[in-house]
Steps between C-alpha positions, in 0.01 A plus 500: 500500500629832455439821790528830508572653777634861665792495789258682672303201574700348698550816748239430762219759466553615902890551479624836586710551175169534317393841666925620455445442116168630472620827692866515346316434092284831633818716562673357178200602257522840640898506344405333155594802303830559764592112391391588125787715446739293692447155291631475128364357239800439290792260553551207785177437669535614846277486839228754494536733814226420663595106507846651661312701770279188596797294479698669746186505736549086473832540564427666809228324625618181494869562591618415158898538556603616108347588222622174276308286783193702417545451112585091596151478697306650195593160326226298776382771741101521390422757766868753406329421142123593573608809668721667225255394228652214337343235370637123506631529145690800519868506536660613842727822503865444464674613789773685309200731313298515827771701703635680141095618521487590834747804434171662310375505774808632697506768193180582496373598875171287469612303883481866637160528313352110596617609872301825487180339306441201748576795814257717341225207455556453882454869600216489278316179675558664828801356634749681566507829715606737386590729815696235740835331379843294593826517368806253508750338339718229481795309368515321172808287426691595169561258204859530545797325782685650732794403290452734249462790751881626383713847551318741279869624392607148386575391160498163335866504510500498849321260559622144639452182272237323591558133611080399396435757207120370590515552898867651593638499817514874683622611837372776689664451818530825648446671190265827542211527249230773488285615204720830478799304409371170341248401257339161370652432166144272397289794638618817529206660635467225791599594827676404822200507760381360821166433687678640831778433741640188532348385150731370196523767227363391180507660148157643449232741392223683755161453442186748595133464539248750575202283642130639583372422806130385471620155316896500458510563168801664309446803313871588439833262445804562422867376493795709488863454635556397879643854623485593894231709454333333172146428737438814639590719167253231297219523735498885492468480123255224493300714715516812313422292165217340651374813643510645080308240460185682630545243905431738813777304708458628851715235707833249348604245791823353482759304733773643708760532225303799386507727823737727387431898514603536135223248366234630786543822397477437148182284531345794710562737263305334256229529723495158631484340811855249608344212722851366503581263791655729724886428593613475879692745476587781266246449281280784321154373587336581865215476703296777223521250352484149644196607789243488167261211488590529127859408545466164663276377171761634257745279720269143499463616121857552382568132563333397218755641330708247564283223317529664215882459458473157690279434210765576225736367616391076589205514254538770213901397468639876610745399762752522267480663166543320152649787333739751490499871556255709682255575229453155393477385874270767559282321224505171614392651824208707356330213360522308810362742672243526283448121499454560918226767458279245192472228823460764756202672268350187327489370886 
């Protein structure tokens, strides 16, 4: 006998994945003329955009570890299939053209714009406040060894033979490194950073969230390069941006490692409130501040927060980043981020 039949059918009709499509396919079909532009017609066939945004929501949602073992699943994966569109004849995506096609969307901006649609479809089914936030960050390990953290004055000449051109042997017993006089030869815009004293220090970029209060959900992420003071200068300019965006923001919460009279100041002088956890001592916020009834919910609040980038990191795959450089990390990061706020929303 001979049967026709859809990938789709074998998806049971109560999973969870069915609502994420339903709601992602509505964002996507607002973009159709965005995508238009972006896919050609002529020469090798390549992967329309909006199969590369939903892909990298699979990718993130079930903890795929590389973009090849994505591309490898297509080949018997009915429900990776049924969400992307494919049908059971149709040839999965090469994994060389699938990341080549990828840097479209890099090129093009259209994460920043699939962040800011399926944010904006939140605000607009009444989720997300749009007066009470939290900021944080966090640490997210570079794509690159500590042995190719090297003097930034040293040539090739200089350097020692290796024994293992694959893994070489280096010593740096009592050797001083710091980013001012060092720098990663595999990732020059990765960093020497870590999470506090008595930690290891790791190569690695600093991540930011801006997160609304009512349901955790981000409406601002971004990555840039682990600097001492790379979390509080990012949250003042995710506020500001947020606040062009037309929200009243009248309190930002935030952990101890943002008491500092510099950032307090700032955030008051955009006409916000700081309910930063207060330092023991020397620390810029006071009893105006922590005796409000207010102040103690922005506190139970702000720990949400912390699910988010618990999130990323042992589900979407962001504990370490796949790429290199800060604006391709930054991407990566966007669309799991954006991945975080489809569950949160379709939920």
């Amino acid at each position: 006998s001979f049967t026709i039949c859809d990938p789709g059918d074998y998806i049971p009709s109560d999973h969870p994945i069915r609502d994420v499509k339903k709601f992602v396919d509505g964002i996507l079909k607002d973009m159709s003329a965005q995508f238009d532009a972006m896919y050609s017609d002529i020469g090798r066939k390549s992967v329309p955009p909006e199969a590369l945004l939903k892909s990298c929501i699979l990718i993130a949602l079930y903890s795929v570890r590389s973009e090849r073992q994505f591309c490898e699943q297509l080949n018997y994966n009915m429900l990776f299939r049924w969400f992307i569109d494919m049908n059971f004849g149709d040839t999965p995506f090469d994994a060389s053209v699938f990341a080549k096609n990828k840097k479209r969307l890099l090129e093009s901006g259209v994460a920043n714009e699939f962040f800011a649609k399926v944010r904006d479809a939140g605000t607009v089914a009444g989720l997300m406040s749009s007066d009470h936030f939290t900021v944080d960050g966090t640490l997210i390990e570079a794509w690159a060894s500590l042995k190719s953290f090297r003097p930034k004055d040293e040539s090739d000449d200089d350097r020692d033979k290796p024994d293992d051109p694959g893994n070489p042997t280096v010593n740096f017993h009592k050797e001083k490194r710091s980013n001012q006089t060092h720098r990663s030869t595999t990732d020059p815009d990765a960093l020497l950073a870590r999470k506090g004293k008595g930690k290891e220090a790791k190569l690695s970029y600093a991540a930011h969230a801006l997160m609304e209060n009512r349901n955790g959900l981000i409406v601002d992420f971004r990555v840039s390069q682990a600097t001492g003071t790379a979390e509080r200068d990012e949250a003042i300019d995710m506020i500001r941006d947020h606040k062009k965006r037309g929200a009243r923001v009248k309190t930002v919460g935030a952990d101890k490692g943002y008491d500092v009279r510099s950032f307090v100041d700032d955030v008051r002088g955009e006409g916000v409130t700081p309910h930063i956890a207060a330092k023991k001592s020397r620390g810029a916020i006071d009893d105006r501040t922590t005796r409000h009834a207010a102040y103690a919910i922005s506190q139970r609040c702000r720990k949400r927060v912390e699910e988010i980038f618990g999130w990323m990191k042992s589900i979407g795959g962001f504990r370490r980043t796949r790429y290199r450089g800060t604006e391709r990390t930054d991407f990566m990061g966007l669309l799991v981020a954006t991945t975080y706020n489809v569950i949160r929303i379709t939920k």
